[in-house]
Coordinates of C-alpha atoms in Angstrom, one line a residue:
X931 CA -35.4 -26.5 0.7
X932 CA -33.1 -26.9 3.6
X933 CA -30.9 -23.8 4.4
X934 CA -27.7 -25.8 4.2
X935 CA -28.4 -26.8 0.6
X936 CA -28.5 -23.2 -0.7
X937 CA -25.4 -22.3 -2.5
X938 CA -24.7 -18.6 -1.6
X939 CA -21.5 -18.3 -3.5
X940 CA -21.5 -15.7 -6.3
X941 CA -21.7 -17.1 -9.8
X942 CA -18.4 -17.4 -11.6
X943 CA -18.0 -14.8 -14.3
X944 CA -15.9 -15.4 -17.4
X945 CA -13.7 -12.5 -18.4
X946 CA -11.7 -11.3 -21.4
X947 CA -8.7 -9.2 -20.3
X948 CA -7.3 -6.6 -22.8
X949 CA -4.2 -4.5 -22.3
X950 CA -3.9 -1.6 -24.7
X951 CA -0.2 -1.7 -25.6
X952 CA 0.8 1.9 -26.3
X953 CA 4.0 2.5 -28.3
X954 CA 5.6 4.7 -25.6
X955 CA 4.9 2.1 -22.9
X956 CA 7.1 -0.6 -24.4
X957 CA 10.2 1.4 -23.5
X958 CA 9.3 1.6 -19.8
X959 CA 7.7 -1.8 -19.1
X960 CA 7.2 -5.0 -21.0
X961 CA 3.6 -5.0 -22.3
X962 CA 3.4 -8.7 -21.6
X963 CA 4.2 -8.2 -18.0
X964 CA 1.6 -5.5 -17.8
X965 CA -0.9 -7.9 -19.3
X966 CA 0.1 -10.6 -16.7
X967 CA -0.5 -8.0 -13.9
X968 CA -3.9 -7.2 -15.3
X969 CA -4.8 -10.9 -15.3
X970 CA -3.6 -11.1 -11.6
X971 CA -5.9 -8.2 -10.7
X972 CA -8.8 -9.9 -12.4
X973 CA -8.1 -13.2 -10.7
X974 CA -8.1 -11.3 -7.4
X975 CA -11.8 -10.7 -8.1
X976 CA -12.4 -14.4 -8.7
X977 CA -13.0 -13.9 -12.4
X978 CA -12.4 -16.8 -14.7
X979 CA -10.0 -15.6 -17.3
X980 CA -10.8 -17.2 -20.7
X981 CA -8.5 -15.1 -22.9
X982 CA -5.9 -12.4 -22.2
X983 CA -5.1 -10.2 -25.2
X984 CA -2.6 -7.5 -26.1
X985 CA -4.1 -4.8 -28.2
X986 CA -1.6 -2.5 -30.0
X987 CA -2.8 1.1 -29.6
X988 CA -1.2 3.9 -31.8
X989 CA -3.6 6.6 -30.8
X990 CA -6.5 6.7 -28.3
X991 CA -10.0 7.2 -29.9
X992 CA -12.1 9.6 -27.8
X993 CA -15.3 7.5 -28.2
X994 CA -14.0 4.0 -27.8
X995 CA -10.3 4.1 -27.0
X996 CA -9.6 1.5 -29.7
X997 CA -10.2 1.9 -33.4
X998 CA -13.3 0.6 -35.1
X999 CA -11.6 -2.5 -36.4
X1000 CA -10.2 -3.5 -33.1
X1001 CA -13.5 -2.8 -31.3
X1002 CA -15.2 -5.2 -33.7
X1003 CA -12.5 -7.9 -33.4
X1004 CA -12.5 -7.8 -29.6
X1005 CA -16.3 -7.8 -29.6
X1006 CA -16.3 -11.0 -31.7
X1007 CA -13.8 -12.6 -29.4
X1008 CA -15.9 -11.7 -26.3
X1009 CA -18.9 -13.2 -28.0
X1010 CA -17.0 -16.3 -29.0
X1011 CA -15.8 -17.1 -25.4
X1012 CA -19.1 -15.9 -23.8
X1013 CA -17.4 -13.3 -21.7
X1014 CA -19.6 -11.7 -19.0
X1015 CA -16.9 -9.1 -18.3
X1016 CA -14.3 -7.4 -20.4
X1017 CA -11.4 -5.9 -18.4
X1018 CA -9.6 -3.1 -20.2
X1019 CA -6.3 -2.5 -18.5
X1020 CA -6.4 1.3 -19.0
X1021 CA -8.3 4.3 -17.7
X1022 CA -11.6 4.7 -19.6
X1023 CA -13.7 7.8 -19.7
X1024 CA -17.4 7.4 -18.9
X1025 CA -18.2 7.8 -22.6
X1026 CA -15.7 5.2 -23.7
X1027 CA -16.9 2.7 -21.1
X1028 CA -20.5 3.2 -22.1
X1029 CA -19.8 2.9 -25.8
X1030 CA -17.7 -0.3 -25.4
X1031 CA -20.4 -1.9 -23.3
X1032 CA -22.9 -1.2 -26.1
X1033 CA -20.5 -2.6 -28.7
X1034 CA -19.5 -5.7 -26.8
X1035 CA -22.9 -6.4 -25.0
X1036 CA -20.9 -7.1 -21.9
X1037 CA -19.9 -5.4 -18.7
X1038 CA -16.7 -3.3 -19.2
X1039 CA -14.5 -2.5 -16.3
X1040 CA -11.3 -0.4 -16.5
X1041 CA -8.1 -0.5 -14.4
X1042 CA -9.3 2.0 -11.9
X1043 CA -12.6 0.3 -11.4
X1044 CA -10.9 -3.1 -11.1
X1045 CA -8.5 -1.9 -8.3
X1046 CA -11.3 -0.1 -6.5
X1047 CA -13.4 -3.3 -6.5
X1048 CA -10.5 -5.3 -5.1
X1049 CA -10.0 -2.7 -2.3
X1050 CA -13.7 -2.8 -1.5
X1051 CA -13.6 -6.6 -1.0
X1052 CA -10.4 -6.6 1.0
X1053 CA -10.8 -3.7 3.4
X1054 CA -11.5 -5.0 6.9
X1055 CA -11.2 -2.1 9.3
X1056 CA -13.7 0.7 9.6
X1057 CA -11.1 3.2 8.4
X1058 CA -10.3 1.0 5.4
X1059 CA -14.0 0.7 4.4
X1060 CA -14.5 4.4 4.7
X1061 CA -11.6 5.2 2.5
X1062 CA -12.5 2.7 -0.1
X1063 CA -16.2 3.9 -0.2
X1064 CA -15.0 7.5 -0.6
X1065 CA -12.8 6.5 -3.5
X1066 CA -15.5 4.5 -5.2
X1067 CA -18.1 7.2 -4.9
X1068 CA -15.6 9.8 -6.3
X1069 CA -15.0 7.4 -9.2
X1070 CA -18.7 6.7 -9.9
X1071 CA -19.9 10.2 -9.6
X1072 CA -18.9 11.0 -13.2
X1073 CA -20.3 7.7 -14.6
X1074 CA -24.1 8.2 -14.0
X1075 CA -24.9 9.6 -17.4
X1076 CA -27.7 7.6 -19.0
X1077 CA -27.6 4.9 -16.4
X1078 CA -31.3 5.5 -15.5
X1079 CA -33.0 5.2 -18.9
X1080 CA -35.3 2.5 -17.5
X1081 CA -37.3 5.2 -15.7
X1082 CA -38.9 6.3 -19.0
X1083 CA -39.8 10.0 -19.5
X1084 CA -41.0 11.9 -16.4
X1085 CA -43.3 14.9 -16.6
X1086 CA -42.6 18.0 -14.6
X1087 CA -44.8 20.9 -13.6
X1088 CA -46.4 23.2 -16.1
X1089 CA -46.8 20.3 -18.6
X1090 CA -43.1 20.2 -19.4
X1091 CA -41.4 16.9 -20.3
X1092 CA -38.1 16.0 -18.8
X1093 CA -35.5 13.8 -20.4
X1094 CA -35.1 10.1 -19.9
X1095 CA -34.4 9.5 -16.2
X1096 CA -33.2 13.1 -15.8
X1097 CA -34.7 13.6 -12.3
X1098 CA -33.3 10.4 -11.0
X1099 CA -29.8 11.3 -12.3
X1100 CA -29.9 14.6 -10.4
X1101 CA -31.2 12.9 -7.3
X1102 CA -28.5 10.2 -7.5
X1103 CA -25.8 12.8 -7.9
X1104 CA -27.1 14.8 -4.9
X1105 CA -27.1 11.6 -2.8
X1106 CA -23.6 10.8 -3.8
X1107 CA -22.4 14.3 -3.1
X1108 CA -24.0 14.2 0.4
X1109 CA -22.5 10.8 1.1
X1110 CA -19.0 12.0 0.0
X1111 CA -19.3 15.0 2.3
X1112 CA -20.2 12.8 5.2
X1113 CA -17.4 10.3 4.5
X1114 CA -14.9 13.2 4.3
X1115 CA -16.0 14.4 7.7
X1116 CA -15.6 10.9 9.2
X1117 CA -12.2 10.6 7.7
X1118 CA -11.1 13.9 9.2
X1119 CA -12.0 12.3 12.6
X1120 CA -10.0 9.2 11.6
X1121 CA -7.0 11.4 10.7
X1122 CA -7.3 13.2 14.0
X1123 CA -7.4 9.9 15.9
X1124 CA -4.4 8.6 14.0
X1125 CA -2.6 11.8 14.9
X1126 CA -3.3 11.3 18.6
X1127 CA -2.0 7.7 18.3
X1128 CA 1.2 8.9 16.6
X1129 CA 1.6 11.6 19.3
X1130 CA 1.2 8.9 22.0
X1131 CA 3.8 6.7 20.3
X1132 CA 6.2 9.6 20.1
X1133 CA 6.2 9.8 23.9
X1134 CA 7.8 6.4 23.9
X1135 CA 11.3 6.8 22.4
X1136 CA 10.7 4.2 19.7
X1137 CA 11.8 5.0 16.1
X1138 CA 9.2 4.2 13.5
X1139 CA 9.9 2.2 10.3
X1140 CA 7.4 2.0 7.4
X1141 CA 7.3 -0.8 4.8
X1142 CA 6.3 0.4 1.3
X1143 CA 6.6 -1.3 -2.0
X1144 CA 4.8 -2.5 -5.1
X1145 CA 2.0 -4.9 -4.4
X1146 CA 3.1 -8.5 -4.0
X1147 CA 6.7 -7.5 -3.4
X1148 CA 6.7 -9.5 -0.2
X1149 CA 6.1 -6.7 2.4
X1150 CA 3.8 -8.7 4.6
X1151 CA 6.1 -11.7 4.5
X1152 CA 9.0 -9.5 5.6
X1153 CA 6.8 -7.9 8.2
X1154 CA 6.0 -11.3 9.7
X1155 CA 9.7 -12.3 9.6
X1156 CA 10.8 -9.2 11.4
X1157 CA 8.1 -9.1 14.0
X1158 CA 6.9 -12.7 14.4
X1159 CA 3.4 -11.5 13.5
X1160 CA 0.8 -13.4 11.5
X1161 CA -0.3 -10.8 9.0
X1162 CA -2.0 -12.5 6.0
X1163 CA 0.7 -12.9 3.3
X1164 CA -0.3 -14.5 0.0
X1165 CA 1.1 -14.6 -3.5
X1166 CA -1.7 -12.3 -4.6
X1167 CA -2.1 -8.7 -5.6
X1168 CA -3.3 -6.5 -2.7
X1169 CA -3.5 -9.3 -0.2
X1170 CA -3.1 -6.8 2.6
X1171 CA -4.9 -3.4 2.7
X1172 CA -5.3 -2.3 6.2
X1173 CA -2.1 -1.0 7.9
X1174 CA -0.7 -3.1 10.8
X1175 CA 1.8 -1.9 13.4
X1176 CA 4.0 -4.2 15.6
X1177 CA 7.1 -3.8 17.7
X1178 CA 10.4 -5.1 16.3
X1179 CA 13.5 -5.7 18.3
X1180 CA 16.7 -4.3 16.8
X1181 CA 20.1 -5.7 17.8
X1182 CA 21.1 -4.9 21.4
X1183 CA 17.5 -4.8 22.5
X1184 CA 16.4 -1.4 21.0
X1185 CA 12.7 -1.6 20.1
X1186 CA 11.2 0.1 17.1
X1187 CA 7.7 0.3 15.6
X1188 CA 7.2 -1.3 12.2
X1189 CA 4.2 -0.6 10.1
X1190 CA 3.0 -2.6 7.1
X1191 CA 1.1 -0.4 4.6
X1192 CA -1.0 -0.9 1.5
X1193 CA 0.9 -1.9 -1.6
X1194 CA 1.4 0.5 -4.5
X1195 CA 0.8 -0.2 -8.2
X1196 CA 1.5 1.5 -11.5
X1197 CA -1.3 4.0 -12.5
X1198 CA -2.6 3.9 -8.9
X1199 CA -6.0 5.6 -9.1
X1200 CA -5.8 9.2 -7.9
X1201 CA -9.0 8.6 -6.0
X1202 CA -7.2 6.0 -3.9
X1203 CA -4.2 8.1 -3.2
X1204 CA -6.5 10.9 -1.9
X1205 CA -8.7 8.5 0.1
X1206 CA -5.9 6.6 1.7
X1207 CA -4.0 9.8 2.6
X1208 CA -4.8 9.2 6.3
X1209 CA -3.2 5.7 6.1
X1210 CA -0.2 7.0 4.0
X1211 CA 0.5 9.5 6.7
X1212 CA 2.1 6.6 8.6
X1213 CA 4.7 6.7 5.8
X1214 CA 5.1 10.4 5.9
X1215 CA 5.8 10.4 9.7
X1216 CA 8.2 7.4 9.7
X1217 CA 11.8 7.8 10.7
X1218 CA 12.9 5.2 8.2
X1219 CA 11.2 4.0 5.0
X1220 CA 11.9 0.4 3.8
X1221 CA 11.2 0.2 0.1
X1222 CA 10.7 -3.5 -0.6
X1223 CA 11.4 -4.6 -4.1
X1224 CA 10.8 -7.9 -5.8
X1225 CA 14.3 -8.1 -7.2
X1226 CA 13.6 -11.4 -9.0
X1227 CA 10.7 -9.9 -11.0
X1228 CA 11.3 -8.8 -14.6
X1229 CA 9.9 -5.3 -14.0
X1230 CA 11.6 -4.6 -10.7
X1231 CA 13.2 -1.4 -11.9
X1232 CA 9.9 0.0 -13.4
X1233 CA 8.0 -1.0 -10.3
X1234 CA 10.5 0.8 -8.1
X1235 CA 10.0 3.9 -10.2
X1236 CA 6.2 3.6 -9.7
X1237 CA 6.6 3.4 -5.9
X1238 CA 9.0 6.4 -5.9
X1239 CA 6.5 8.4 -7.9
X1240 CA 3.8 7.8 -5.2
X1241 CA 6.2 8.6 -2.4
X1242 CA 7.0 11.9 -4.1
X1243 CA 3.2 12.5 -4.5
X1244 CA 2.7 12.2 -0.7
X1245 CA 5.8 14.2 0.2
X1246 CA 8.0 11.3 1.4
X1247 CA 10.3 11.0 -1.6
X1248 CA 14.1 11.1 -1.7
X1249 CA 14.1 14.9 -1.7
X1250 CA 12.0 15.0 1.5
X1251 CA 15.0 14.2 3.8
X1252 CA 13.6 10.8 4.8
X1253 CA 15.9 7.9 5.4
X1254 CA 15.1 5.4 2.7
X1255 CA 16.5 1.8 2.5
X1256 CA 15.8 -0.4 -0.5
X1257 CA 15.2 -4.0 0.5
X1258 CA 15.8 -6.3 -2.5
X1259 CA 13.5 -9.1 -1.6
X1260 CA 13.1 -12.6 -3.1
X1261 CA 16.7 -13.3 -3.8
X1262 CA 15.9 -17.0 -3.2
X1263 CA 14.0 -16.9 -6.5
X1264 CA 17.0 -15.7 -8.5
X1265 CA 19.1 -18.3 -10.3
X1266 CA 22.1 -19.3 -8.2
X1267 CA 24.6 -17.7 -10.4
X1268 CA 22.8 -14.3 -9.9
X1269 CA 22.4 -14.4 -6.2
X1270 CA 26.1 -13.7 -5.4
X1271 CA 26.4 -10.7 -7.7
X1272 CA 23.1 -9.3 -6.4
X1273 CA 24.3 -9.5 -2.8
X1274 CA 27.6 -7.8 -3.9
X1275 CA 25.7 -5.0 -5.6
X1276 CA 23.7 -4.3 -2.5
X1277 CA 26.9 -4.2 -0.4
X1278 CA 28.4 -1.7 -2.8
X1279 CA 25.5 0.7 -2.2
X1280 CA 26.4 0.7 1.6
X1281 CA 30.0 1.6 0.8
X1282 CA 29.0 4.3 -1.7
X1283 CA 27.2 6.3 0.9
X1284 CA 24.1 6.6 -1.3
X1285 CA 20.7 5.3 -0.5
X1286 CA 21.6 1.9 1.0
X1287 CA 20.2 -1.4 -0.3
X1288 CA 20.0 -4.8 1.4
X1289 CA 19.4 -8.1 -0.4
X1290 CA 17.2 -10.4 1.6
X1291 CA 14.8 -13.3 1.4
X1292 CA 11.8 -12.8 3.6
X1293 CA 10.9 -16.5 3.1
X1294 CA 14.2 -18.1 4.1
X1295 CA 15.4 -15.3 6.4
X1296 CA 18.7 -14.8 4.5
X1297 CA 20.0 -11.2 4.9
X1298 CA 17.4 -10.3 7.5
X1299 CA 19.9 -10.1 10.4
X1300 CA 22.1 -7.7 8.3
X1301 CA 19.1 -5.6 7.6
X1302 CA 18.3 -5.3 11.3
X1303 CA 21.9 -4.3 12.1
X1304 CA 21.7 -1.6 9.4
X1305 CA 18.4 -0.3 10.9
X1306 CA 19.9 -0.2 14.4
X1307 CA 22.8 1.8 13.1
X1308 CA 20.5 4.3 11.3
X1309 CA 18.6 5.0 14.4
X1310 CA 21.8 5.5 16.4
X1311 CA 21.7 9.3 16.0
X1312 CA 20.5 9.5 19.6
X1313 CA 22.5 10.6 22.6
X1314 CA 25.2 8.1 23.6
X1315 CA 25.6 8.2 27.4
X1316 CA 27.1 6.1 30.1
X1317 CA 25.1 5.5 33.3
X1318 CA 26.5 4.3 36.6
X1319 CA 23.8 2.5 38.7
X1320 CA 24.0 0.9 42.1
X1321 CA 23.9 -2.9 42.2
X1322 CA 20.3 -2.8 43.5
X1323 CA 18.9 -0.3 41.1
X1324 CA 17.3 -2.8 38.8
X1325 CA 14.3 -0.6 38.1
X1326 CA 16.5 2.0 36.4
X1327 CA 18.4 -0.7 34.5
X1328 CA 15.2 -2.2 33.2
X1329 CA 14.0 1.2 32.1
X1330 CA 17.1 1.7 30.0
X1331 CA 16.5 -1.7 28.3
X1332 CA 12.9 -0.8 27.6
X1333 CA 13.4 2.7 26.3
X1334 CA 16.9 2.8 24.9
X1335 CA 19.5 0.7 23.1
X1336 CA 22.0 -0.8 25.5
X1337 CA 25.3 -1.0 23.7
X1338 CA 27.4 -2.5 26.5
X1339 CA 27.1 -3.4 30.2
X1340 CA 29.7 -4.1 32.9
X1341 CA 30.6 -3.7 36.5
X1342 CA 32.9 -1.2 38.3
X1343 CA 35.3 -2.0 41.1
X1344 CA 32.7 -1.0 43.7
X1345 CA 30.1 -3.5 42.5
X1346 CA 28.0 -0.9 40.6
X1347 CA 26.6 -1.4 37.1
X1348 CA 28.1 0.6 34.2
X1349 CA 25.8 0.8 31.2
X1350 CA 26.5 2.4 27.8
X1351 CA 23.2 3.3 26.2
X1352 CA 21.7 5.3 23.4
X1353 CA 18.6 7.4 24.2
X1354 CA 16.8 10.1 22.3
X1355 CA 16.8 13.5 23.9
X1356 CA 13.2 13.2 25.2
X1357 CA 13.9 9.8 26.8
X1358 CA 17.2 11.1 28.3
X1359 CA 15.3 13.9 30.0
X1360 CA 12.7 11.5 31.4
X1361 CA 15.4 9.2 32.7
X1362 CA 17.2 12.1 34.5
X1363 CA 13.9 13.1 36.1
X1364 CA 12.8 9.6 37.2
X1365 CA 16.3 8.4 38.3
X1366 CA 18.3 11.4 39.6
X1367 CA 20.5 9.0 41.6
X1368 CA 22.0 7.6 38.4
X1369 CA 25.4 9.1 37.4
X1370 CA 25.4 10.1 33.8
X1371 CA 28.2 11.2 31.5
X1372 CA 28.5 11.5 27.7
X1373 CA 29.9 8.3 26.2
X1374 CA 33.0 8.4 24.0
X1375 CA 32.0 7.7 20.4

């Protein structure tokens, strides 16, 4: 058969998605919204969703999570629709996962496994692949029990009989442990390299701004709007995994470095937080954190709480002293009668002196200029100086435009150039050393 006629696409698998609706959860987030999110995660893996089911859960059963009656009902439903995969939108123990697979005669994947699989497919850079593989191995290490029963019984020395697949389990665990140790060593090198890159960026007096937010909140679309970049932005959960850095021009010419990071999600697997710590250090080291929220989403407040919890976990929360701005994105999706009040609420946060908020639409560009002006003002804690340059000293003038934020420019009566500029202390020292002929004085605030 000709090579071009071979269909190499993976077979489409049908799926049943189940969200265990716990009683305490209803007060925090709408269970239906959580189910829709689980469906979105499953669709990100190209699964064909036949049925999405809410399963009320009063108390978790140690063996199967659900009670016997619910296990039988869900098993009958999975058999009826011919489900190849059952997605349980909760964290399952290895025992629960194995027992459900036996009861339902289908592959069972929990929320953690689902997110890890998406990350494995989407990671593109070497760093991203290393981090995802480390997280997956850490997750799978505890799920090897009785997965090698096909090896039959193996006899050891002295005529003793080992258990089913016992030797293979031990070998597999040892191989995983060795691979994890190797990946951690490689990630230490990645972290060191990232640290060197950050140190090099700090030598240039550019403030750093990190975009964080719930997955699919519009971070990449806003990133493209601010930097004129072409980062992939789709209406899809975890469309962007690998961090991207670009230069953004703030008003009056001041440059800044903007980084687009991986999206957060509720119940983000601990393995991923640990594995992606090298990437999340970009957030820890940022001068300003932009927390992008989908203000038009029904769970905007709950999603914001999930993001804030992860920020606290990595040491970049509100109590860390970081400058945090909430960006209320997707106001274009709000009903017209709600857009005005939302904008007014955001403006009130600026006047209150609390953590500021800006209402924007990354798609239409509404509010983006106001956001840039706010950011320019927040990085204006640098030294304000006035420099007098000779008419022919274009090199020094160009240096100020590249490395500082020029507030105003004029001429004196002798034909010289008067420039009011803001520079950080490091840049100010470099300017004085490189251009000692320039006359500097502290600018009046």
